XYZ file of C-alpha atoms in Angstrom:
380
model
C -47.198 51.546 38.841
C -49.709 48.517 38.051
C -50.397 49.768 34.403
C -46.801 50.445 33.708
C -46.109 46.760 34.820
C -48.718 45.451 32.597
C -47.305 47.405 29.772
C -43.910 46.213 30.401
C -45.038 42.506 30.415
C -46.866 43.020 27.164
C -43.857 44.533 25.523
C -41.675 41.581 26.844
C -44.000 39.086 25.521
C -44.226 40.737 22.065
C -40.487 40.851 21.925
C -40.296 37.169 22.906
C -42.651 36.186 20.017
C -40.915 38.172 17.737
C -37.700 36.707 18.524
C -39.053 33.093 18.391
C -40.736 33.879 14.969
C -37.524 35.231 13.482
C -35.706 32.250 12.028
C -31.990 31.876 13.028
C -29.823 32.810 10.177
C -28.204 29.696 8.794
C -24.541 29.496 8.751
C -23.464 29.649 5.265
C -20.998 26.949 4.176
C -18.213 28.097 1.799
C -18.276 26.070 -1.236
C -15.198 23.820 -1.685
C -12.384 25.625 -3.079
C -11.353 24.276 -6.490
C -8.256 22.335 -6.508
C -5.160 24.266 -7.755
C -3.348 23.276 -10.805
C -0.343 22.292 -8.525
C -1.229 18.676 -8.874
C -1.025 18.755 -12.638
C 2.244 20.758 -12.383
C 3.660 18.181 -9.889
C 2.786 15.427 -12.359
C 4.448 17.075 -15.107
C 7.510 17.812 -13.228
C 7.645 14.255 -11.961
C 7.292 13.068 -15.666
C 10.083 15.297 -16.785
C 12.393 14.320 -14.187
C 11.882 10.607 -14.811
C 12.181 11.121 -18.518
C 15.537 12.584 -17.931
C 16.573 9.663 -15.850
C 15.169 7.301 -18.412
C 17.075 8.988 -21.325
C 20.419 9.125 -19.447
C 20.005 5.353 -18.513
C 18.802 4.425 -22.018
C 21.697 6.171 -23.793
C 24.528 5.558 -21.165
C 23.608 1.994 -20.134
C 24.244 0.282 -23.364
C 27.433 2.212 -23.854
C 29.008 1.593 -20.606
C 28.021 -2.058 -20.752
C 29.618 -2.453 -24.154
C 32.584 -0.652 -23.119
C 33.335 -3.348 -20.226
C 33.112 -6.035 -23.058
C 35.238 -4.153 -25.555
C 38.085 -3.847 -23.189
C 38.273 -7.337 -21.870
C 35.307 -8.028 -19.747
C 33.771 -11.283 -20.170
C 31.539 -12.001 -17.234
C 27.955 -11.761 -18.413
C 26.220 -12.574 -15.224
C 28.560 -9.884 -13.462
C 27.269 -7.309 -16.062
C 23.713 -8.168 -15.673
C 24.211 -8.060 -11.931
C 25.306 -4.416 -12.303
C 22.056 -3.489 -14.099
C 20.138 -3.967 -10.941
C 22.856 -3.896 -8.318
C 22.792 -0.378 -7.694
C 19.366 -0.456 -5.825
C 20.869 0.884 -2.643
C 20.836 4.318 -4.502
C 17.070 4.209 -4.011
C 17.370 4.590 -0.206
C 18.577 8.061 -0.686
C 15.399 9.587 -2.093
C 13.140 7.168 0.193
C 15.045 8.652 3.273
C 14.361 12.182 1.985
C 10.712 11.454 1.245
C 10.413 10.032 4.869
C 11.864 13.105 6.597
C 9.646 15.330 4.409
C 6.562 13.567 5.536
C 7.587 13.283 9.122
C 8.002 17.022 9.163
C 4.621 17.591 7.537
C 2.966 15.240 10.194
C 4.773 16.749 13.116
C 2.161 19.615 13.251
C -0.874 17.291 13.395
C 0.816 14.992 15.869
C 0.077 11.996 13.716
C 2.724 9.154 13.172
C 4.878 8.950 10.014
C 4.522 5.704 8.028
C 7.835 4.312 7.091
C 6.761 1.624 4.542
C 3.776 1.727 2.206
C 4.095 -1.423 0.192
C 1.711 -4.225 1.283
C 2.043 -8.049 0.885
C -0.013 -8.250 -2.227
C 1.958 -5.659 -4.162
C 5.223 -6.959 -2.771
C 4.589 -10.411 -4.262
C 3.611 -8.884 -7.586
C 6.776 -6.820 -7.580
C 9.027 -9.869 -6.644
C 7.802 -11.759 -9.651
C 8.290 -8.978 -12.016
C 11.716 -8.495 -10.563
C 12.918 -12.146 -11.201
C 11.542 -11.586 -14.912
C 13.612 -8.459 -15.097
C 16.689 -10.361 -13.772
C 16.484 -12.914 -16.545
C 15.826 -10.229 -19.102
C 18.971 -8.559 -17.892
C 20.991 -11.515 -18.593
C 19.507 -12.092 -22.148
C 20.050 -8.410 -22.938
C 23.782 -8.458 -21.539
C 24.456 -11.654 -23.434
C 23.181 -10.054 -26.591
C 25.327 -6.742 -26.139
C 28.488 -8.931 -25.402
C 28.247 -10.309 -28.914
C 26.841 -7.427 -30.910
C 27.836 -3.751 -31.502
C 25.780 -1.151 -29.607
C 24.202 -0.026 -32.888
C 22.978 -3.402 -33.673
C 21.727 -4.196 -30.311
C 19.876 -0.956 -30.445
C 17.937 -1.684 -33.568
C 16.828 -4.937 -32.255
C 15.611 -3.479 -28.903
C 13.712 -0.945 -31.012
C 11.146 -3.745 -31.594
C 10.344 -3.543 -27.925
C 7.949 -0.753 -28.742
C 5.819 -2.934 -30.881
C 5.843 -5.500 -28.166
C 5.011 -2.857 -25.439
C 2.060 -1.700 -27.583
C 0.666 -5.109 -27.874
C 1.077 -6.060 -24.230
C -0.163 -2.605 -23.195
C -3.406 -3.374 -25.222
C -3.857 -6.829 -23.845
C -2.983 -6.241 -20.202
C -3.871 -2.554 -19.475
C -6.378 -1.810 -22.275
C -4.161 1.020 -23.634
C -6.280 2.803 -26.256
C -4.647 2.977 -29.614
C -5.111 6.311 -31.589
C -3.925 7.089 -34.987
C -1.211 9.153 -33.529
C 0.205 6.213 -31.476
C -0.040 3.710 -34.289
C 1.760 5.986 -36.703
C 4.506 6.561 -34.033
C 4.861 2.681 -33.623
C 4.874 2.298 -37.515
C 7.408 5.001 -37.899
C 9.760 3.645 -35.131
C 9.334 0.073 -36.067
C 10.285 0.994 -39.764
C 13.263 2.896 -38.541
C 14.534 -0.208 -36.904
C 13.766 -2.463 -40.063
C 15.763 0.189 -42.138
C 18.681 0.110 -39.616
C 18.489 -3.915 -39.754
C 18.984 -3.875 -43.546
C 22.647 -2.927 -43.101
C 24.125 -5.503 -40.819
C 26.804 -7.038 -43.098
C 30.396 -6.354 -41.831
C 28.844 -5.731 -38.418
C 30.675 -8.623 -36.863
C 32.889 -7.585 -33.904
C 36.432 -8.818 -33.466
C 36.705 -12.256 -31.851
C 33.078 -13.127 -32.286
C 31.965 -16.021 -34.524
C 28.965 -16.122 -36.749
C 27.257 -18.621 -34.313
C 27.796 -16.351 -31.368
C 26.560 -13.339 -33.431
C 23.253 -15.144 -34.339
C 22.961 -16.180 -30.634
C 23.399 -12.603 -29.489
C 20.843 -11.565 -32.172
C 18.147 -14.024 -30.725
C 18.973 -13.332 -27.037
C 18.564 -9.593 -27.660
C 15.357 -10.005 -29.528
C 14.069 -12.142 -26.729
C 15.117 -9.349 -24.337
C 13.105 -6.860 -26.194
C 10.131 -9.184 -26.176
C 10.431 -9.825 -22.386
C 10.944 -6.212 -21.521
C 7.968 -5.165 -23.833
C 5.880 -7.480 -21.405
C 7.371 -6.104 -18.252
C 6.483 -2.291 -18.732
C 2.760 -3.186 -19.108
C 3.033 -5.661 -16.144
C 4.213 -2.884 -13.962
C 1.499 -0.587 -14.973
C -1.047 -3.534 -14.250
C 0.540 -3.841 -10.891
C -0.200 -0.259 -10.251
C -3.871 -0.764 -11.120
C -4.334 -3.877 -9.225
C -2.308 -3.002 -5.950
C -5.500 -1.937 -4.268
C -3.811 0.866 -2.567
C -3.047 4.606 -3.438
C -0.011 4.860 -5.635
C 2.317 7.625 -4.567
C 5.788 8.395 -5.827
C 7.142 7.130 -2.556
C 5.312 3.787 -3.264
C 6.841 3.689 -6.726
C 10.388 4.090 -5.260
C 9.568 1.075 -2.864
C 8.440 -0.997 -5.811
C 11.423 -0.229 -7.838
C 13.522 -1.135 -4.848
C 11.776 -4.599 -4.719
C 12.156 -5.206 -8.546
C 15.858 -4.598 -8.258
C 16.407 -6.786 -5.255
C 14.810 -9.719 -6.694
C 16.664 -9.035 -10.205
C 19.806 -8.900 -8.145
C 19.227 -12.050 -6.312
C 18.696 -14.034 -9.608
C 21.866 -12.412 -10.915
C 23.768 -13.277 -7.654
C 22.716 -17.023 -8.041
C 24.047 -16.908 -11.737
C 27.443 -15.309 -10.557
C 27.868 -17.996 -7.816
C 27.168 -20.757 -10.307
C 29.428 -19.313 -12.864
C 32.249 -18.280 -10.461
C 32.162 -14.658 -11.458
C 33.085 -13.375 -8.283
C 36.640 -15.193 -8.619
C 36.972 -13.594 -12.012
C 36.559 -9.902 -10.965
C 40.151 -9.498 -9.619
C 41.747 -11.191 -12.768
C 39.662 -9.105 -15.182
C 40.588 -5.908 -13.272
C 44.289 -6.810 -13.639
C 43.829 -7.537 -17.563
C 41.328 -4.754 -18.336
C 42.337 -2.685 -21.264
C 41.778 0.667 -19.690
C 43.616 -0.257 -16.305
C 42.666 -1.647 -13.014
C 41.364 1.546 -11.574
C 39.205 2.313 -14.548
C 37.741 -1.112 -14.469
C 36.183 -0.433 -11.089
C 35.025 2.865 -12.176
C 33.147 1.267 -15.173
C 31.535 -1.171 -12.919
C 30.387 1.545 -10.451
C 29.082 3.684 -13.409
C 27.488 0.672 -14.864
C 25.283 0.133 -11.688
C 24.403 3.943 -11.314
C 23.471 4.578 -14.953
C 21.327 1.452 -15.083
C 19.655 2.099 -11.967
C 18.940 5.740 -13.463
C 17.171 3.945 -16.243
C 14.966 1.532 -14.245
C 14.048 4.472 -11.849
C 13.091 6.502 -14.888
C 10.947 3.683 -16.380
C 8.897 3.096 -13.289
C 8.433 6.984 -12.892
C 7.315 7.528 -16.404
C 4.928 4.631 -16.036
C 3.494 6.074 -12.934
C 3.099 9.565 -14.461
C 2.014 8.458 -17.826
C 1.801 5.089 -19.244
C 3.803 1.905 -20.277
C 3.307 2.873 -23.838
C 4.897 6.197 -23.521
C 7.743 4.698 -21.468
C 8.348 2.402 -24.600
C 8.285 5.370 -26.874
C 10.926 7.175 -24.926
C 13.257 4.142 -24.906
C 12.745 3.747 -28.641
C 13.350 7.454 -29.388
C 16.664 7.181 -27.489
C 18.106 4.281 -29.660
C 19.157 6.556 -32.435
C 21.152 8.579 -29.962
C 22.739 5.746 -28.549
C 23.971 4.649 -31.843
C 25.497 8.274 -32.535
C 27.111 8.014 -29.087
C 28.434 4.617 -29.938
C 29.928 6.067 -33.162
C 31.602 8.824 -31.331
C 32.768 7.015 -28.203
C 33.195 3.456 -29.510
C 34.263 4.254 -33.132
C 31.479 2.318 -34.629
C 30.516 3.113 -38.355
C 27.473 5.198 -39.001
C 25.897 4.387 -42.286
C 23.226 6.156 -44.204
C 20.486 3.782 -42.928
C 21.306 4.869 -39.440
C 20.556 8.486 -40.347
C 17.140 7.386 -42.113
C 16.370 5.488 -38.808
C 17.174 8.693 -36.840
C 14.625 10.748 -38.766
C 11.968 8.174 -38.536
C 12.502 7.709 -34.941
C 12.175 11.441 -34.353
C 9.145 11.575 -36.400
C 7.481 8.977 -34.516
C 8.286 10.659 -31.235
C 6.808 13.946 -32.620
C 3.740 12.133 -33.779
C 3.200 10.497 -30.339
C 3.429 13.798 -28.513
C 1.058 15.461 -30.947
C -1.403 12.808 -30.005
C -0.872 13.330 -26.431
C -1.456 17.154 -26.975
C -4.614 16.675 -28.776
C -5.883 14.206 -26.138
C -5.186 16.643 -23.271
C -6.966 19.304 -25.162
C -10.228 17.284 -25.420
C -10.326 15.324 -22.235
C -11.919 16.615 -18.966
C -9.356 17.482 -15.992
C -8.935 14.658 -13.628
C -7.617 14.621 -10.167
C -3.993 13.534 -10.154
C -2.933 10.832 -7.818
C 0.424 12.682 -7.055
C -0.669 14.102 -3.822
C 1.956 12.832 -1.453
C 5.717 12.588 -1.816
């Protein structure tokens, strides 16, 4: 029994040594899975959706505003108020976004944040909103004195202003494609500007026409600065920019623009004029209120599209989209407002479309050469 006991102890000691010598097999960590292309697809989807909003607002906004003045509307402050007064519409996507985030957070037990904008970003947006409110007034005054086709050609200069301010404020890099696009579209505006004789609307004096021309040009200059300012606000916000935050920013912009227009309406007694205008409106009282409501909805679509395109792409691309929609606005003005379509407008249309294609060609080339980056659109 004793030898067997010694052999057993020897065997156990050897087993113990072999167990201690054999290193423990390390737990293999799985390499991080590459991010799917979902973020890029989401970015393109958001860009496409906001481009549609911008296009609808860019074409429909000037038409519905001009329709108001053609049929008897005279309140410039009221019309500029409508360009930002539709901001309660933004609460719809904000509420939908909140419930989506709340459902996603319910599984983890974490609380759902309702408001993302911080004080610094709020103040930036408030200042830009006041600038937009003043810009809305300048633009509305101009379109009350000018045909849609004329105001559209002046607003085309906005692209050049946007390009300059984008270079100064956000270091937007110029390429031969973007420069060519700007030159083609600006040339299209110049060609269109060569035929303004006989463009005087009924009841508008030469002095009023010139004032409308200057205020529209000033509006193009201001809004050319606003687009890069919004992009700069995104960059300097010191917080992650999501599409929900973009909607909150747009809400602040619109609220402060509306506050400025409300003060103007109070000073000019425009609230008292609404009932009288409705009774004397050329299309009838009911259609007067329909025009006002559609005015607010269409312009809000435009501004939502602008901030969304800047978020998904750049302020320069937003300016290009606005510029390329101008010839379409002129064609719609010819169809619905019976304005004349001269050969110069056809040449301008071709030049603007050529600039649009050139810009997109440059973006395509850029996408082919640059390395893929992580998209910020990770939250609703």
